[in-house]
């Protein structure tokens, strides 16, 4: 059986908003969190993965290669979840 504790997927919402906007303050608004909450979730993901997801330079942030990979993974996951929901709604 797979280990579901490897990554905290609850952190994905904060990461994805920050990856789209490249701004933690705006990401916090979009995700319905505080800016420190977004930072904490991203730090947790970085700790779990053992890599930096963003390059930080003052207020400017850019995705690292690892961050770009994670963003694509989350997009694929969301696409799959959308497809699943559509399939299940047709079965009703």
Short mmCIF file of C-alpha atoms in Angstrom, two decimals, residues 6-88:
data_model
loop_
_atom_site.label_atom_id
_atom_site.label_comp_id
_atom_site.label_asym_id
_atom_site.label_seq_id
_atom_site.Cartn_x
_atom_site.Cartn_y
_atom_site.Cartn_z
CA UNK A 6 4.80 11.45 2.19
CA UNK A 7 3.37 14.80 1.08
CA UNK A 8 0.78 16.99 2.72
CA UNK A 9 -1.57 17.72 -0.17
CA UNK A 10 -3.28 20.38 1.94
CA UNK A 11 -0.23 22.51 1.16
CA UNK A 12 -0.88 22.25 -2.58
CA UNK A 13 -3.52 25.02 -2.57
CA UNK A 14 -1.08 27.55 -1.10
CA UNK A 15 1.75 26.44 -3.35
CA UNK A 16 -0.37 26.47 -6.51
CA UNK A 17 -1.72 29.97 -5.84
CA UNK A 18 1.81 31.24 -5.19
CA UNK A 19 3.12 29.46 -8.30
CA UNK A 20 0.45 31.07 -10.47
CA UNK A 21 0.77 34.57 -9.04
CA UNK A 22 4.46 34.59 -8.01
CA UNK A 23 3.41 36.70 -5.05
CA UNK A 24 2.75 35.24 -1.61
CA UNK A 25 0.49 38.11 -0.49
CA UNK A 26 -1.80 37.84 -3.52
CA UNK A 27 -1.67 34.04 -3.27
CA UNK A 28 -2.86 34.28 0.32
CA UNK A 29 -5.89 36.32 -0.75
CA UNK A 30 -6.69 33.90 -3.57
CA UNK A 31 -6.30 30.83 -1.33
CA UNK A 32 -8.20 32.38 1.59
CA UNK A 33 -5.18 32.22 3.88
CA UNK A 34 -2.79 34.58 5.57
CA UNK A 35 0.52 35.39 3.93
CA UNK A 36 2.35 33.64 6.77
CA UNK A 37 0.09 30.60 6.28
CA UNK A 38 1.07 30.40 2.61
CA UNK A 39 4.75 30.72 3.56
CA UNK A 40 4.38 27.98 6.20
CA UNK A 41 2.65 25.59 3.79
CA UNK A 42 5.33 26.15 1.16
CA UNK A 43 8.11 25.69 3.71
CA UNK A 44 6.48 22.42 4.78
CA UNK A 45 6.38 21.16 1.18
CA UNK A 46 10.00 22.22 0.65
CA UNK A 47 10.96 20.30 3.79
CA UNK A 48 9.06 17.20 2.71
CA UNK A 49 10.57 17.28 -0.78
CA UNK A 50 14.03 18.38 0.31
CA UNK A 51 14.25 21.05 -2.40
CA UNK A 52 13.50 24.75 -2.78
CA UNK A 53 10.33 25.40 -4.79
CA UNK A 54 10.88 29.15 -5.16
CA UNK A 55 13.87 31.41 -5.61
CA UNK A 56 13.32 34.30 -3.24
CA UNK A 57 14.90 37.69 -3.80
CA UNK A 58 13.31 40.20 -1.46
CA UNK A 59 9.67 40.48 -2.50
CA UNK A 60 10.28 38.79 -5.85
CA UNK A 61 9.77 35.05 -6.16
CA UNK A 62 10.37 32.74 -9.11
CA UNK A 63 9.70 29.03 -9.45
CA UNK A 64 12.71 26.73 -9.36
CA UNK A 65 12.82 23.72 -11.69
CA UNK A 66 11.45 21.61 -8.83
CA UNK A 67 8.65 24.15 -8.33
CA UNK A 68 7.78 23.97 -12.01
CA UNK A 69 7.63 20.17 -11.81
CA UNK A 70 5.37 20.31 -8.77
CA UNK A 71 3.10 22.85 -10.45
CA UNK A 72 2.70 20.55 -13.46
CA UNK A 73 2.01 17.61 -11.14
CA UNK A 74 -0.72 19.55 -9.33
CA UNK A 75 -2.26 20.64 -12.65
CA UNK A 76 -2.32 16.99 -13.76
CA UNK A 77 -3.89 15.98 -10.45
CA UNK A 78 -6.56 18.69 -10.79
CA UNK A 79 -7.27 17.68 -14.41
CA UNK A 80 -7.69 14.08 -13.25
CA UNK A 81 -9.99 15.13 -10.41
CA UNK A 82 -12.11 17.17 -12.84
CA UNK A 83 -12.35 14.19 -15.22
CA UNK A 84 -13.31 11.89 -12.35
CA UNK A 85 -16.04 14.26 -11.17
CA UNK A 86 -17.40 14.56 -14.72
CA UNK A 87 -17.43 10.78 -15.16
CA UNK A 88 -19.13 10.20 -11.83
#
